[in-house]
């Protein structure tokens, strides 16, 4: 089975949970029988893991025919693309795009991020995807998140192959209901054209059914997972100081500082905890448009000496934060899934999550509160930090639980969905 997959992020260059999930899904799917994946991203960097799939960068895919020699193409592309693939793609340019801004290889430049001209990049992605969709051989199309839905639709219109879209979040989650009509229309168009809609939780599935008016029969809850920690990370995590020996505990928030993630509730709960004890420090790791507001809120409560803001964390840095943490808190207002609590629990860190998160549907060995209930959140933080037995139980049982939630199992479920569509 050949899968043409469209995504926006891929490790090690990620900006959020989408890249982490993309890696897990493709790795788990690659372990299924006779499955071959071609994963398309706006801009590759050349250091992605290509051991289990092919990667095509849209920034290296030509849309304007250029007469360039092989050696020059090889020099320009480096580790990002096989020069022969460049020429194969060039033979499938389907329209005259000379009016568009392209480089010396006839390719469109992509930032590989979420720039201010994001809608232009989404449109360009769809145009370039048309070249790839005409050149590649595939049985099924899989598009991740709203940014790639237009590309998935384009590929379906070209090939007639089934389209699967993966809903990692909706604009109802990102905006607390203040939906951007342009984003909503892109999301709904993708869903309307999809043969199967995979949602990262039942919470998200219900949003898709009720707010995007989709047939429940084609909507499937496909929960995320985690991959086993490699030995280097395990060794680092195991260097942590024993909980009982620590005089000052560390409670961590790790995520985007945006209204979706509920950072203000974390600060308010922290202020309540610090009214009872000063032997706890709070780490707010991440960046976002609410950073300054959160710093000011901490200052207004007079708890700045107990807070620190290390900024955006990625890769190994995430696990360095977990190694130094005693409790992890995810107070999201609306979280389609939320992989970070699973990652924290892998590192023996007890977690407190909001009931309004998708991962709450599958996690049992953690504490769940409403995101707005700062008193319950504060009680949970205080209890875990001051009760050695409770901390030990949640750390041990939490790790045991998430070790059974693997991407290979997710890959098998996705593979079965593919088979049902093709049959």
Coordinates of C-alpha atoms in Angstrom, one line a residue:
X1 CA 0.0 0.0 0.0
X2 CA 1.4 3.4 -1.0
X3 CA 0.4 6.4 1.0
X4 CA 0.8 10.0 -0.2
X5 CA 0.8 12.1 3.0
X6 CA 0.8 15.9 3.4
X7 CA 2.0 17.5 6.5
X8 CA 3.4 20.9 7.7
X9 CA 6.0 19.9 10.4
X10 CA 8.4 17.1 10.9
X11 CA 11.1 16.5 13.5
X12 CA 13.7 17.7 14.4
X13 CA 12.3 21.0 13.2
X14 CA 9.0 21.3 15.0
X15 CA 6.9 24.2 16.3
X16 CA 4.4 22.2 18.3
X17 CA 2.6 18.9 18.8
X18 CA 1.7 18.5 15.1
X19 CA 5.3 17.6 14.2
X20 CA 5.6 15.1 17.0
X21 CA 2.3 13.4 16.0
X22 CA 3.3 13.3 12.4
X23 CA 6.5 11.5 13.3
X24 CA 4.7 9.0 15.5
X25 CA 1.9 8.3 13.0
X26 CA 4.3 7.7 10.1
X27 CA 6.7 5.6 12.1
X28 CA 3.8 3.5 13.5
X29 CA 2.2 3.1 10.0
X30 CA 5.6 2.1 8.5
X31 CA 5.6 -1.0 10.7
X32 CA 2.4 -2.3 9.0
X33 CA 2.6 -4.9 6.2
X34 CA 3.7 -3.7 2.8
X35 CA 3.2 0.0 3.6
X36 CA 5.2 2.7 1.9
X37 CA 4.8 6.4 2.8
X38 CA 5.8 9.5 1.0
X39 CA 5.6 12.4 3.4
X40 CA 5.4 16.0 1.9
X41 CA 6.5 19.0 3.9
X42 CA 6.8 22.7 2.9
X43 CA 10.5 22.9 3.6
X44 CA 12.8 20.1 4.5
X45 CA 16.2 20.7 6.2
X46 CA 17.9 17.5 5.1
X47 CA 18.4 16.1 8.6
X48 CA 14.9 14.4 8.9
X49 CA 14.7 10.7 9.6
X50 CA 14.2 9.1 6.2
X51 CA 14.9 5.5 7.3
X52 CA 11.2 4.5 7.2
X53 CA 9.7 6.7 4.5
X54 CA 10.3 9.1 1.7
X55 CA 10.3 12.8 2.2
X56 CA 9.5 15.3 -0.5
X57 CA 10.0 19.0 0.1
X58 CA 7.7 21.3 -1.7
X59 CA 10.4 24.0 -1.7
X60 CA 12.5 21.6 -3.9
X61 CA 9.6 20.6 -6.2
X62 CA 9.6 22.7 -9.5
X63 CA 6.5 24.3 -10.9
X64 CA 8.4 26.2 -13.6
X65 CA 10.5 24.3 -16.2
X66 CA 14.2 25.2 -15.9
X67 CA 17.0 23.9 -18.1
X68 CA 19.6 23.1 -15.4
X69 CA 22.4 20.5 -15.5
X70 CA 22.5 17.5 -13.1
X71 CA 25.6 18.6 -11.2
X72 CA 24.2 22.0 -10.4
X73 CA 20.9 20.5 -9.3
X74 CA 22.8 18.0 -7.0
X75 CA 24.8 20.9 -5.5
X76 CA 21.7 23.0 -4.9
X77 CA 19.5 20.3 -3.4
X78 CA 22.2 18.7 -1.1
X79 CA 20.6 16.2 1.2
X80 CA 17.1 17.5 0.7
X81 CA 16.2 15.6 -2.5
X82 CA 17.6 13.1 -5.0
X83 CA 18.3 15.1 -8.2
X84 CA 16.6 12.4 -10.3
X85 CA 13.4 13.0 -8.4
X86 CA 13.7 16.7 -9.2
X87 CA 13.8 15.9 -12.9
X88 CA 10.9 13.4 -12.6
X89 CA 8.8 16.0 -10.9
X90 CA 9.7 18.6 -13.5
X91 CA 8.2 16.4 -16.2
X92 CA 4.8 16.7 -14.4
X93 CA 4.4 20.5 -14.3
X94 CA 0.8 20.9 -15.3
X95 CA 0.3 24.6 -16.0
X96 CA 2.3 27.8 -16.9
X97 CA 3.3 29.2 -13.6
X98 CA 5.9 31.6 -14.9
X99 CA 4.0 34.5 -13.4
X100 CA 4.8 33.2 -9.9
X101 CA 7.9 34.0 -8.0
X102 CA 10.3 31.0 -8.2
X103 CA 14.0 30.5 -7.7
X104 CA 16.6 29.3 -10.2
X105 CA 15.3 25.7 -10.1
X106 CA 11.7 26.8 -10.7
X107 CA 10.6 26.2 -7.1
X108 CA 8.6 28.3 -4.7
X109 CA 10.2 29.3 -1.4
X110 CA 8.5 28.1 1.8
X111 CA 9.3 29.3 5.3
X112 CA 8.6 25.9 6.9
X113 CA 6.9 27.8 9.7
X114 CA 3.7 29.8 10.3
X115 CA 4.4 33.2 8.7
X116 CA 2.2 36.2 8.5
X117 CA 1.4 35.3 4.9
X118 CA 0.3 31.8 5.9
X119 CA -2.7 31.7 3.6
X120 CA -0.4 32.4 0.6
X121 CA 1.8 29.5 1.7
X122 CA -1.2 27.2 2.0
X123 CA -2.3 28.1 -1.5
X124 CA 1.3 27.6 -2.8
X125 CA 1.5 24.3 -1.1
X126 CA -1.7 23.1 -2.9
X127 CA -0.3 24.3 -6.3
X128 CA 3.0 22.4 -5.8
X129 CA 1.2 19.4 -4.4
X130 CA -0.4 19.1 -7.8
X131 CA 2.9 18.3 -9.4
X132 CA 3.7 15.7 -6.8
X133 CA 0.2 14.1 -7.0
X134 CA 0.7 13.7 -10.8
X135 CA 4.2 12.2 -10.5
X136 CA 3.8 9.8 -7.5
X137 CA 2.2 6.4 -7.4
X138 CA -0.2 6.0 -4.5
X139 CA -3.3 4.2 -3.3
X140 CA -4.5 6.6 -0.6
X141 CA -4.1 10.3 0.4
X142 CA -3.6 11.4 4.0
X143 CA -3.6 15.2 4.8
X144 CA -2.7 16.5 8.3
X145 CA -4.4 19.5 9.8
X146 CA -6.2 22.3 7.9
X147 CA -3.0 23.7 6.3
X148 CA -2.8 20.7 4.0
X149 CA -6.5 20.0 3.3
X150 CA -6.5 22.0 0.0
X151 CA -3.5 19.9 -1.2
X152 CA -5.3 16.7 -0.2
X153 CA -8.4 17.8 -2.2
X154 CA -6.2 18.7 -5.2
X155 CA -4.5 15.3 -5.1
X156 CA -7.9 13.6 -4.9
X157 CA -9.3 15.5 -7.8
X158 CA -6.3 14.5 -9.9
X159 CA -6.1 10.8 -8.9
X160 CA -9.6 9.9 -7.7
X161 CA -7.9 8.1 -4.8
X162 CA -9.6 8.1 -1.3
X163 CA -8.8 11.1 0.9
X164 CA -8.2 10.8 4.6
X165 CA -7.9 14.0 6.6
X166 CA -6.4 14.0 10.1
X167 CA -8.0 16.6 12.4
X168 CA -5.3 17.5 15.0
X169 CA -7.3 20.6 16.1
X170 CA -10.1 22.8 14.9
X171 CA -10.4 26.6 15.0
X172 CA -13.0 26.2 17.7
X173 CA -10.1 24.8 19.9
X174 CA -7.6 27.5 18.9
X175 CA -9.9 30.5 19.3
X176 CA -12.2 29.5 22.2
X177 CA -15.1 29.7 19.8
X178 CA -14.1 33.0 18.2
X179 CA -13.7 31.3 14.9
X180 CA -11.9 32.7 11.9
X181 CA -14.3 32.3 8.9
X182 CA -11.5 31.8 6.4
X183 CA -9.9 29.0 8.5
X184 CA -13.4 27.4 9.2
X185 CA -14.1 27.3 5.4
X186 CA -10.8 25.6 4.7
X187 CA -11.4 23.1 7.4
X188 CA -15.0 22.4 6.3
X189 CA -14.1 22.1 2.7
X190 CA -11.5 19.5 3.6
X191 CA -14.0 17.5 5.7
X192 CA -16.6 17.7 3.0
X193 CA -14.2 16.2 0.4
X194 CA -12.8 13.6 2.8
X195 CA -13.7 9.9 2.6
X196 CA -12.6 9.4 6.2
X197 CA -12.0 12.0 9.0
X198 CA -9.6 10.9 11.7
X199 CA -10.0 12.9 14.9
X200 CA -7.4 12.9 17.7
X201 CA -10.1 12.4 20.3
X202 CA -13.9 11.8 20.7
X203 CA -14.0 15.4 21.9
X204 CA -12.7 16.5 18.5
X205 CA -14.9 14.1 16.7
X206 CA -18.0 15.6 18.3
X207 CA -16.8 19.1 17.3
X208 CA -16.4 17.9 13.7
X209 CA -19.9 16.3 13.7
X210 CA -21.7 19.2 15.5
X211 CA -19.9 22.3 14.2
X212 CA -18.8 21.2 10.7
X213 CA -22.0 19.1 10.1
X214 CA -20.1 15.9 9.1
X215 CA -21.6 12.4 8.7
X216 CA -20.7 10.5 12.0
X217 CA -20.1 7.3 10.0
X218 CA -17.0 8.8 8.4
X219 CA -15.6 10.3 11.6
X220 CA -13.3 8.2 13.6
X221 CA -11.6 8.9 17.0
X222 CA -7.9 8.1 16.5
X223 CA -6.1 8.9 19.8
X224 CA -2.4 9.9 19.7
X225 CA 0.4 8.0 21.5
X226 CA 4.0 8.2 22.5
X227 CA 7.2 6.5 21.4
X228 CA 9.5 4.7 23.9
X229 CA 12.2 7.0 25.2
X230 CA 15.7 6.3 23.8
X231 CA 18.5 5.3 26.1
X232 CA 20.1 8.8 26.1
X233 CA 16.9 10.4 27.3
X234 CA 16.3 7.6 29.8
X235 CA 19.8 8.1 31.2
X236 CA 19.2 11.8 31.5
X237 CA 15.8 11.4 33.2
X238 CA 17.2 8.8 35.7
X239 CA 19.7 11.4 36.9
X240 CA 17.0 13.4 38.7
X241 CA 17.3 13.8 42.4
X242 CA 14.8 11.6 44.4
X243 CA 11.6 13.3 45.2
X244 CA 11.9 12.7 49.0
X245 CA 15.2 14.5 49.1
X246 CA 14.1 17.7 47.4
X247 CA 13.3 20.5 49.7
X248 CA 11.8 22.6 46.9
X249 CA 9.5 21.0 44.4
X250 CA 9.0 22.1 40.8
X251 CA 5.7 22.3 39.1
X252 CA 5.7 22.7 35.3
X253 CA 3.5 24.1 32.5
X254 CA 4.9 23.3 29.0
X255 CA 3.1 24.6 25.9
X256 CA 2.2 27.6 23.8
X257 CA 1.3 30.6 25.9
X258 CA -2.0 31.1 24.1
X259 CA -5.6 31.3 25.4
X260 CA -6.3 27.7 24.2
X261 CA -3.7 26.4 26.7
X262 CA -5.1 28.2 29.7
X263 CA -1.8 29.6 31.1
X264 CA -3.6 32.1 33.3
X265 CA -5.3 29.3 35.2
X266 CA -1.9 27.8 36.0
X267 CA -0.7 31.1 37.4
X268 CA -3.9 31.6 39.5
X269 CA -3.6 28.0 40.9
X270 CA 0.1 28.6 41.6
X271 CA -0.8 31.8 43.6
X272 CA -3.2 29.7 45.7
X273 CA -0.6 27.0 46.4
X274 CA 2.0 29.6 47.4
X275 CA -0.4 31.0 50.0
X276 CA 0.0 27.6 51.7
X277 CA 3.7 26.9 51.2
X278 CA 6.8 28.6 49.6
X279 CA 8.6 25.4 49.1
X280 CA 7.4 25.0 45.5
X281 CA 8.7 26.7 42.3
X282 CA 6.7 27.1 39.1
X283 CA 8.1 26.7 35.6
X284 CA 6.2 28.1 32.7
X285 CA 8.0 26.8 29.6
X286 CA 6.9 27.9 26.2
X287 CA 6.3 31.1 24.1
X288 CA 3.3 32.8 22.6
X289 CA 1.2 35.9 22.5
X290 CA 0.3 35.7 26.2
X291 CA 3.9 35.7 27.5
X292 CA 4.0 39.3 28.6
X293 CA 0.5 39.1 30.1
X294 CA 1.6 36.0 32.1
X295 CA 4.7 37.7 33.4
X296 CA 2.6 40.7 34.5
X297 CA 0.1 38.4 36.1
X298 CA 2.8 36.6 38.1
X299 CA 4.2 40.0 39.2
X300 CA 0.8 41.3 40.3
X301 CA 0.4 38.3 42.6
X302 CA 3.8 39.0 44.1
X303 CA 5.1 35.5 43.3
X304 CA 7.8 36.4 40.7
X305 CA 10.5 34.9 43.0
X306 CA 8.8 31.5 42.7
X307 CA 8.3 31.6 38.9
X308 CA 10.6 31.2 35.9
X309 CA 10.0 31.5 32.2
X310 CA 12.6 29.5 30.2
X311 CA 11.0 30.1 26.8
X312 CA 10.2 27.6 24.0
X313 CA 11.5 24.1 24.5
X314 CA 12.1 21.4 21.9
X315 CA 13.7 18.1 21.5
X316 CA 16.1 17.1 24.3
X317 CA 15.2 20.4 26.1
X318 CA 11.7 19.1 26.8
X319 CA 13.0 16.1 28.7
X320 CA 15.5 18.2 30.6
X321 CA 12.5 20.2 31.9
X322 CA 10.6 17.0 32.8
X323 CA 13.7 15.6 34.5
X324 CA 13.7 18.6 36.8
X325 CA 9.9 18.6 37.4
X326 CA 7.9 17.0 40.1
X327 CA 4.5 17.7 38.8
X328 CA 3.2 18.5 35.3
X329 CA 0.1 20.6 34.7
X330 CA -1.9 21.0 31.5
X331 CA -4.8 23.4 32.2
X332 CA -6.0 23.6 28.5
X333 CA -9.3 25.2 27.9
X334 CA -9.9 23.1 24.8
X335 CA -7.2 20.5 24.0
X336 CA -8.0 18.1 21.0
X337 CA -5.6 15.6 22.5
X338 CA -2.4 16.8 24.3
X339 CA 0.7 14.6 24.0
X340 CA 2.7 16.4 26.6
X341 CA 1.1 14.8 29.7
X342 CA 2.0 11.4 28.2
X343 CA 5.6 12.5 27.7
X344 CA 5.7 13.8 31.3
X345 CA 4.3 10.5 32.6
X346 CA 6.9 8.6 30.6
X347 CA 9.5 10.5 32.7
X348 CA 7.8 9.5 36.0
X349 CA 6.2 12.9 36.4
X350 CA 2.7 12.9 37.9
X351 CA 0.3 14.9 35.7
X352 CA -2.7 17.1 36.3
X353 CA -4.8 17.6 33.2
X354 CA -8.0 19.4 32.3
X355 CA -11.1 17.4 31.8
X356 CA -11.5 19.4 28.5
X357 CA -8.6 17.5 26.9
X358 CA -8.7 14.6 24.5
X359 CA -6.0 12.6 26.4
X360 CA -8.3 12.6 29.4
X361 CA -10.4 10.0 27.5
X362 CA -7.6 7.4 27.6
X363 CA -5.5 8.4 30.7
X364 CA -6.6 7.1 34.1
X365 CA -3.5 7.4 36.3
X366 CA -3.5 11.1 36.5
X367 CA -5.6 13.8 38.2
X368 CA -8.3 15.6 36.1
X369 CA -9.8 18.9 37.0
X370 CA -11.9 21.4 35.1
X371 CA -9.6 24.0 33.6
X372 CA -11.4 26.9 35.3
X373 CA -11.4 25.2 38.8
X374 CA -8.2 26.8 40.1
X375 CA -9.0 25.6 43.6
X376 CA -9.2 22.0 42.6
X377 CA -6.0 22.4 40.6
X378 CA -4.2 24.0 43.5
X379 CA -5.3 21.3 45.9
X380 CA -4.0 18.7 43.4
X381 CA -0.7 20.4 43.1
X382 CA -0.3 20.8 46.8
X383 CA -1.3 17.2 47.5
X384 CA 1.2 15.7 45.1
X385 CA 4.0 17.9 46.2
X386 CA 3.5 17.2 49.9
X387 CA 2.4 13.6 49.9
X388 CA 5.3 11.2 49.1
X389 CA 3.0 8.2 48.7
X390 CA 0.7 9.9 46.3
X391 CA 3.6 11.2 44.2
X392 CA 5.2 7.7 44.1
X393 CA 1.9 6.0 43.1
X394 CA 1.1 8.5 40.3
X395 CA 4.7 8.4 39.0
X396 CA 4.9 4.6 38.9
X397 CA 1.4 3.8 37.7
X398 CA 1.4 6.7 35.2
X399 CA 4.5 5.5 33.5
X400 CA 3.1 1.9 33.4
X401 CA 0.0 3.2 31.7
X402 CA 1.6 5.3 29.0
X403 CA 4.1 2.6 28.2
X404 CA 1.2 0.7 26.7
X405 CA 0.0 3.6 24.6
X406 CA 2.2 3.2 21.5
X407 CA 2.3 4.6 18.0
X408 CA 2.6 1.1 16.6
X409 CA -1.0 0.4 17.8
X410 CA -2.2 3.7 16.3
X411 CA -0.5 2.8 13.0
X412 CA -2.3 -0.6 13.0
X413 CA -5.7 1.2 13.5
X414 CA -4.9 3.6 10.7
X415 CA -3.8 0.8 8.4
X416 CA -7.1 -1.0 9.0
X417 CA -9.0 2.2 8.2
X418 CA -7.1 2.4 4.9
X419 CA -8.0 -1.2 4.1
X420 CA -11.7 -0.5 4.7
X421 CA -11.6 2.5 2.4
X422 CA -9.8 0.6 -0.4
X423 CA -12.1 -2.3 -0.1

